[in-house]
Short mmCIF file of C-alpha atoms in Angstrom, two decimals:
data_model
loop_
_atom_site.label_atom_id
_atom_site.label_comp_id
_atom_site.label_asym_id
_atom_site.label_seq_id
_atom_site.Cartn_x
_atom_site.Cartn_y
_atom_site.Cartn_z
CA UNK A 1 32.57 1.42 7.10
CA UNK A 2 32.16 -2.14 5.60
CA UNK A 3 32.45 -3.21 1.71
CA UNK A 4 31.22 -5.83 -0.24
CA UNK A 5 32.48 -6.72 -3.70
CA UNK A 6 29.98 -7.49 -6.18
CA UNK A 7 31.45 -8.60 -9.46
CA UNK A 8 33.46 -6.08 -10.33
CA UNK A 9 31.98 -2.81 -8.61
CA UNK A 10 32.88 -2.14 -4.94
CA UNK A 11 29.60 -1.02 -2.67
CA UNK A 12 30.36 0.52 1.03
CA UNK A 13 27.87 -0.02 3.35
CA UNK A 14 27.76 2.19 6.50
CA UNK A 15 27.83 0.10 9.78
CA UNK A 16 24.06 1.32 10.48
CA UNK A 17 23.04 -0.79 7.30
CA UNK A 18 19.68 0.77 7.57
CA UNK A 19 20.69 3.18 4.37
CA UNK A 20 20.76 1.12 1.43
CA UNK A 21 23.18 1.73 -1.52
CA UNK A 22 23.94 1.28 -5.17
CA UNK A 23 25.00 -1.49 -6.87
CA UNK A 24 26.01 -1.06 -10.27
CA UNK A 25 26.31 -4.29 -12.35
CA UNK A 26 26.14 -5.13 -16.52
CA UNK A 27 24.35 -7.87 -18.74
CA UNK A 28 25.69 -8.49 -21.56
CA UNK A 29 27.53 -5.26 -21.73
CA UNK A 30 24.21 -3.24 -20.60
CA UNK A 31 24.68 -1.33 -17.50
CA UNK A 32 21.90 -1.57 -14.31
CA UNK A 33 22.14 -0.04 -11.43
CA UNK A 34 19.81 -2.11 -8.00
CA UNK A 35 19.67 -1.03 -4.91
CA UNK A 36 20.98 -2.70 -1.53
CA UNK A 37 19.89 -2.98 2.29
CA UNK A 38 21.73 -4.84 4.37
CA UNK A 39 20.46 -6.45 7.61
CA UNK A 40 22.36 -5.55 10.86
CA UNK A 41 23.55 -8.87 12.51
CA UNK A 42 22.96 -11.90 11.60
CA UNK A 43 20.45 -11.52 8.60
CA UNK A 44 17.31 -13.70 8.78
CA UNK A 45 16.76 -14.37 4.52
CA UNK A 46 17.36 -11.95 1.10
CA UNK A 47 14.59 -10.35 -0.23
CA UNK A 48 14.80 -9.25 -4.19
CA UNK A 49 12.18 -6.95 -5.09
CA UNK A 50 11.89 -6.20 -8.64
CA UNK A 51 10.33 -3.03 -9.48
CA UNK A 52 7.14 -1.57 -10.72
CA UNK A 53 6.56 -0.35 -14.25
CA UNK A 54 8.46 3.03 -13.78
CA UNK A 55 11.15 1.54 -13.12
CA UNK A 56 13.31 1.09 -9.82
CA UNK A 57 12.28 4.65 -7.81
CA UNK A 58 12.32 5.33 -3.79
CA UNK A 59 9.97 3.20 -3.74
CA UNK A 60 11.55 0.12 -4.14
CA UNK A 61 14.41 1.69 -1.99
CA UNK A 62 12.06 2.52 0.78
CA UNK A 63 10.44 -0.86 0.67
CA UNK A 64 14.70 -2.50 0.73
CA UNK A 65 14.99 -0.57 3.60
CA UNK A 66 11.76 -1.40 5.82
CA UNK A 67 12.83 -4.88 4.82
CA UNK A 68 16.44 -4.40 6.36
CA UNK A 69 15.17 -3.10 9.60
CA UNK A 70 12.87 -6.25 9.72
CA UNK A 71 16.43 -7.96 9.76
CA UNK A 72 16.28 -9.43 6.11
CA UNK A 73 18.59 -8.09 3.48
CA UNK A 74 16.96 -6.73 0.31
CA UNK A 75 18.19 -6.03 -2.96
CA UNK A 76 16.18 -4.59 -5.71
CA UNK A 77 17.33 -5.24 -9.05
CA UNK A 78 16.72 -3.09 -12.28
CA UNK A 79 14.73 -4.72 -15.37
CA UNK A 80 15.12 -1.61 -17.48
CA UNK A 81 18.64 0.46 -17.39
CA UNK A 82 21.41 2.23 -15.32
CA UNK A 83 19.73 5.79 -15.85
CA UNK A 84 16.72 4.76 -18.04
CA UNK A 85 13.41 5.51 -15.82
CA UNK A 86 10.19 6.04 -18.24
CA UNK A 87 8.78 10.24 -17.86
CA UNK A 88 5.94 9.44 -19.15
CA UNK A 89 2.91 6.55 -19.30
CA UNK A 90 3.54 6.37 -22.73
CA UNK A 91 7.15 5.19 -21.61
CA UNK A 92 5.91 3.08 -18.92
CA UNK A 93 3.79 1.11 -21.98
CA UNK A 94 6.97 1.03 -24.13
CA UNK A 95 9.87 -0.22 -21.60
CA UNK A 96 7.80 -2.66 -19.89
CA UNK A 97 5.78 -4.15 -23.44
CA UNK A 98 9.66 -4.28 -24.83
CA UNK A 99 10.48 -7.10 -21.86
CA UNK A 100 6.76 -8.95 -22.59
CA UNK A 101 7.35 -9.14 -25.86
CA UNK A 102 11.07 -10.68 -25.15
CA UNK A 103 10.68 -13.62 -22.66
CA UNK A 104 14.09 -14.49 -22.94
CA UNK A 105 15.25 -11.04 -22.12
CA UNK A 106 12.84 -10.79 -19.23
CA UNK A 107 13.71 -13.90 -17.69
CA UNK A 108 18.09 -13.13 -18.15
CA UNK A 109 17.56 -9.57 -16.55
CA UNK A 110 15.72 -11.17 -13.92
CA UNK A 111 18.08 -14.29 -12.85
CA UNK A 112 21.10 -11.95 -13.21
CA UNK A 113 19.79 -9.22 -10.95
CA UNK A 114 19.02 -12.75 -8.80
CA UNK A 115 22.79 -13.20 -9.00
CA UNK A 116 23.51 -9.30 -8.06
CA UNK A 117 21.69 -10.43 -4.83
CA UNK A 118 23.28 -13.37 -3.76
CA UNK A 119 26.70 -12.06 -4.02
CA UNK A 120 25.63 -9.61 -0.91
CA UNK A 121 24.27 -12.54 0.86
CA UNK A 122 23.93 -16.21 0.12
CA UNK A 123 21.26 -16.79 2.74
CA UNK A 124 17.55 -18.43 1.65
CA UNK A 125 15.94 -16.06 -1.05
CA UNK A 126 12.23 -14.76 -1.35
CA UNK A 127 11.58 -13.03 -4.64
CA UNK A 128 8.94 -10.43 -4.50
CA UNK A 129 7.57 -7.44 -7.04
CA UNK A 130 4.38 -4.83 -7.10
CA UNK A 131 2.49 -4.40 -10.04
CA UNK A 132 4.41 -4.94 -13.19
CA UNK A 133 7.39 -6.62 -11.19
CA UNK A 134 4.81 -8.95 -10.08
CA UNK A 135 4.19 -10.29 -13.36
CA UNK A 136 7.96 -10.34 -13.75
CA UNK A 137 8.44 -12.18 -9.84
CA UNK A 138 5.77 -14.91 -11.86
CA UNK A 139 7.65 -15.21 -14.95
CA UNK A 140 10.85 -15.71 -13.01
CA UNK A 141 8.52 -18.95 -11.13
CA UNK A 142 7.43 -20.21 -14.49
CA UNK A 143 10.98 -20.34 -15.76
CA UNK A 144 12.19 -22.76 -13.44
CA UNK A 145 15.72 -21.47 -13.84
CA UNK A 146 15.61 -19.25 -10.73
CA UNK A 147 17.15 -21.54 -8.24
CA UNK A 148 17.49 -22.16 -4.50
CA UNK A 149 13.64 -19.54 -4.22
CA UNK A 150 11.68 -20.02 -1.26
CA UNK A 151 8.72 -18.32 -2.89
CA UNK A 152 7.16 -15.91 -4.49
CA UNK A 153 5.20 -12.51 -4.01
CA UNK A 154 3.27 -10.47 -5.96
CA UNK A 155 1.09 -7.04 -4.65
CA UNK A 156 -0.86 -6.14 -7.37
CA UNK A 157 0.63 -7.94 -10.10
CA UNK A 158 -0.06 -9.13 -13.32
CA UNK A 159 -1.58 -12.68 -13.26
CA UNK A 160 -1.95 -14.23 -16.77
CA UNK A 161 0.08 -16.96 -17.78
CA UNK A 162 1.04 -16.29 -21.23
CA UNK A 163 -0.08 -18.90 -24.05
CA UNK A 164 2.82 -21.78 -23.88
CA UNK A 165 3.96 -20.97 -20.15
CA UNK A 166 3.54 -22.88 -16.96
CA UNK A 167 4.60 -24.03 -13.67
CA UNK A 168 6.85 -26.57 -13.00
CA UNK A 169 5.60 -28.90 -10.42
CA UNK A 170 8.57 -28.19 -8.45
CA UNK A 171 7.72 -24.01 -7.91
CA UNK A 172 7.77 -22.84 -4.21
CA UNK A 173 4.98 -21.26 -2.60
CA UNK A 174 3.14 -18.40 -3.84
CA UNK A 175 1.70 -15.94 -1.84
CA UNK A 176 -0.46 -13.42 -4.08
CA UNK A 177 -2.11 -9.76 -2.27
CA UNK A 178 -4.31 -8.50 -4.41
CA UNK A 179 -7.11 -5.72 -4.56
CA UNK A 180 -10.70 -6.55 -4.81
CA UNK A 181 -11.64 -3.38 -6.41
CA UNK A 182 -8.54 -3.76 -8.95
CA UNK A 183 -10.04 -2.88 -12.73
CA UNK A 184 -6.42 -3.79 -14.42
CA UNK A 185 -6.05 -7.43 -12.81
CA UNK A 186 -9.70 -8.81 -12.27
CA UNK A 187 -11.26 -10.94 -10.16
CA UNK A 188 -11.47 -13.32 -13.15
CA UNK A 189 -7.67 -13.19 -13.74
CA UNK A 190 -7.28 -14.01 -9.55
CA UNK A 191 -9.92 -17.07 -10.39
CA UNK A 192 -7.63 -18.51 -12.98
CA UNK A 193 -4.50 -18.37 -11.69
CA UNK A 194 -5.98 -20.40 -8.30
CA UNK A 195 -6.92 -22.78 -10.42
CA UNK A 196 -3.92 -23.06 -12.74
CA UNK A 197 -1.86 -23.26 -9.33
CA UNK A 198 -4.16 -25.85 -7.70
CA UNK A 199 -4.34 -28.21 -10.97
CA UNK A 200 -0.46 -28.27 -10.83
CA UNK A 201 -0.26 -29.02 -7.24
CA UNK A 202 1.39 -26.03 -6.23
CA UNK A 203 1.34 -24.24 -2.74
CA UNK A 204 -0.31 -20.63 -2.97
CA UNK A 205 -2.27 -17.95 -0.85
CA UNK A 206 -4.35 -15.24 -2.04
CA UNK A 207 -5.29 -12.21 -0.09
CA UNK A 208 -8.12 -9.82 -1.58
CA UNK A 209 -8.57 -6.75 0.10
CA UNK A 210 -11.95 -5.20 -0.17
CA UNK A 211 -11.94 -1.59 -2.13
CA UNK A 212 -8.66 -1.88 -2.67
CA UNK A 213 -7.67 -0.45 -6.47
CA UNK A 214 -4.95 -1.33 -8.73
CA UNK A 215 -1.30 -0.37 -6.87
CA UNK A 216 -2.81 -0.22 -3.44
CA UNK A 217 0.33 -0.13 -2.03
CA UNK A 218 2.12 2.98 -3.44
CA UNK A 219 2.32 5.57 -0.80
CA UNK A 220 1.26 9.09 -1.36
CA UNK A 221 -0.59 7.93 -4.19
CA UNK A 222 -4.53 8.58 -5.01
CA UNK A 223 -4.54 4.64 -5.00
CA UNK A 224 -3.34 4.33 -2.02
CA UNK A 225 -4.87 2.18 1.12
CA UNK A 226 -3.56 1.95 3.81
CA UNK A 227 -5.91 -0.90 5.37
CA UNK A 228 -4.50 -2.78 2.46
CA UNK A 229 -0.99 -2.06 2.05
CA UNK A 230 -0.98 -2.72 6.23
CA UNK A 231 -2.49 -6.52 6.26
CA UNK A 232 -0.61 -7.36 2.52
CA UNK A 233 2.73 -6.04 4.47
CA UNK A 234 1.65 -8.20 7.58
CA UNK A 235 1.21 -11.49 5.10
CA UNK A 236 4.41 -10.80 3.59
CA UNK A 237 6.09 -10.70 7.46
CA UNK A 238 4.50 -14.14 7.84
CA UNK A 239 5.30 -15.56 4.08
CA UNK A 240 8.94 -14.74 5.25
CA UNK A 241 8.80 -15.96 8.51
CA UNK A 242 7.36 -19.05 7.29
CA UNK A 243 9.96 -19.72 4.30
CA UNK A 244 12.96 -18.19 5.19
#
């Protein structure tokens, strides 16, 4: 067994790495609890996913650890609570309108959980979320406070930039995988986000996928496509290889 310290709570890794763990960290005095995958060897980049609107789930854990096999080590950071994941839509609406409604708390949750990752491993970092964390991976672009990013990812994320936001001229590339059949984040949203990007000079890629709905990439889901969550996987490979 191997052990990292991060801040002040002790996480043991097995040697294997390929089984992520726990990482328990506060904000504030507000406890959160992410999730780690180490790469075996020499690791190739961090990952930080942040999580969809029900919170951080094996999704996010399975997604850590197909990124640690890949040889990159993930962390997934939690935007709503150590112990607080929603039961319900209704609770979905509430946690997630709570931090779009709060900017500021948004945007502290996020760059802290950025710090959670970095203690594991201070190589290059690619931030990446699906469907609300997304919208949250773009807020964390727009702040400009998230430093030493290679880019950004968002799979089926929220798109709007809200009324007095925008991004800094200085915001690494964006790669953004989205559905062409998605009725939650339209084509219309995708059309003004290229050209927000492309006014400010910024480097981007969009990927629609044909018939493929709103969270495309959730496994074992009625949504799910597996056409589409294959090639948006295959353009993340290459986003990573390409800035990490």
């Amino acid at each position: 067994m191997r052990f990292l310290i991060l801040g002040l709570t002790a996480v043991f890794l097995p040697l294997s790495a390929m089984a992520g763990s726990s990482v328990n960290y506060s904000v504030n005095g507000e406890e959160f609890e992410g999730y780690s995958a180490m790469a075996t060897g020499k690791s190739k980049g961090t990952v930080v996913i942040i999580h969809d609107w029900d919170g951080l789930t094996d999704y996010e854990k399975k997604r850590a650890e197909m990124l640690a096999t890949l040889g990159y080590d993930a962390f997934a950071l939690d935007l709503f609570g150590k112990g607080k994941l929603p039961k319900s839509i209704d609770e979905n609406k509430a946690m997630t309108s709570r931090l779009y409604k709060d900017r500021e708390r948004m945007r502290s949750l996020l760059i802290v959980g950025l710090g959670e990752a970095k203690r594991a491993s201070s190589a290059r970092t690619v931030v990446i979320g699906y469907c609300f964390g997304g919208a949250a991976a773009l807020e964390m672009a727009r702040s400009g406070s998230a430093k030493d990013i290679s880019g950004y990812v968002t799979f089926h994320g929220g798109l709007k930039t809200p009324k007095g936001q925008s991004y800094p001229k200085d915001t690494p590339p964006i790669l953004i995988a989205h559905g062409g059949a998605d009725k939650a984040v339209t084509m219309e949203h995708v059309a003004d986000l290229s050209r927000e990007l492309e006014a400010a000079g910024i480097t981007y890629e969009i990927e629609v996928y044909s018939g493929a709905p709103h969270a495309f990439t959730v496994f074992d889901s009625n949504r799910y496509r597996k056409s589409a969550d294959k090639k948006s996987w295959a353009a993340l490979r290459e986003f990573l290889k390409t800035n990490l």
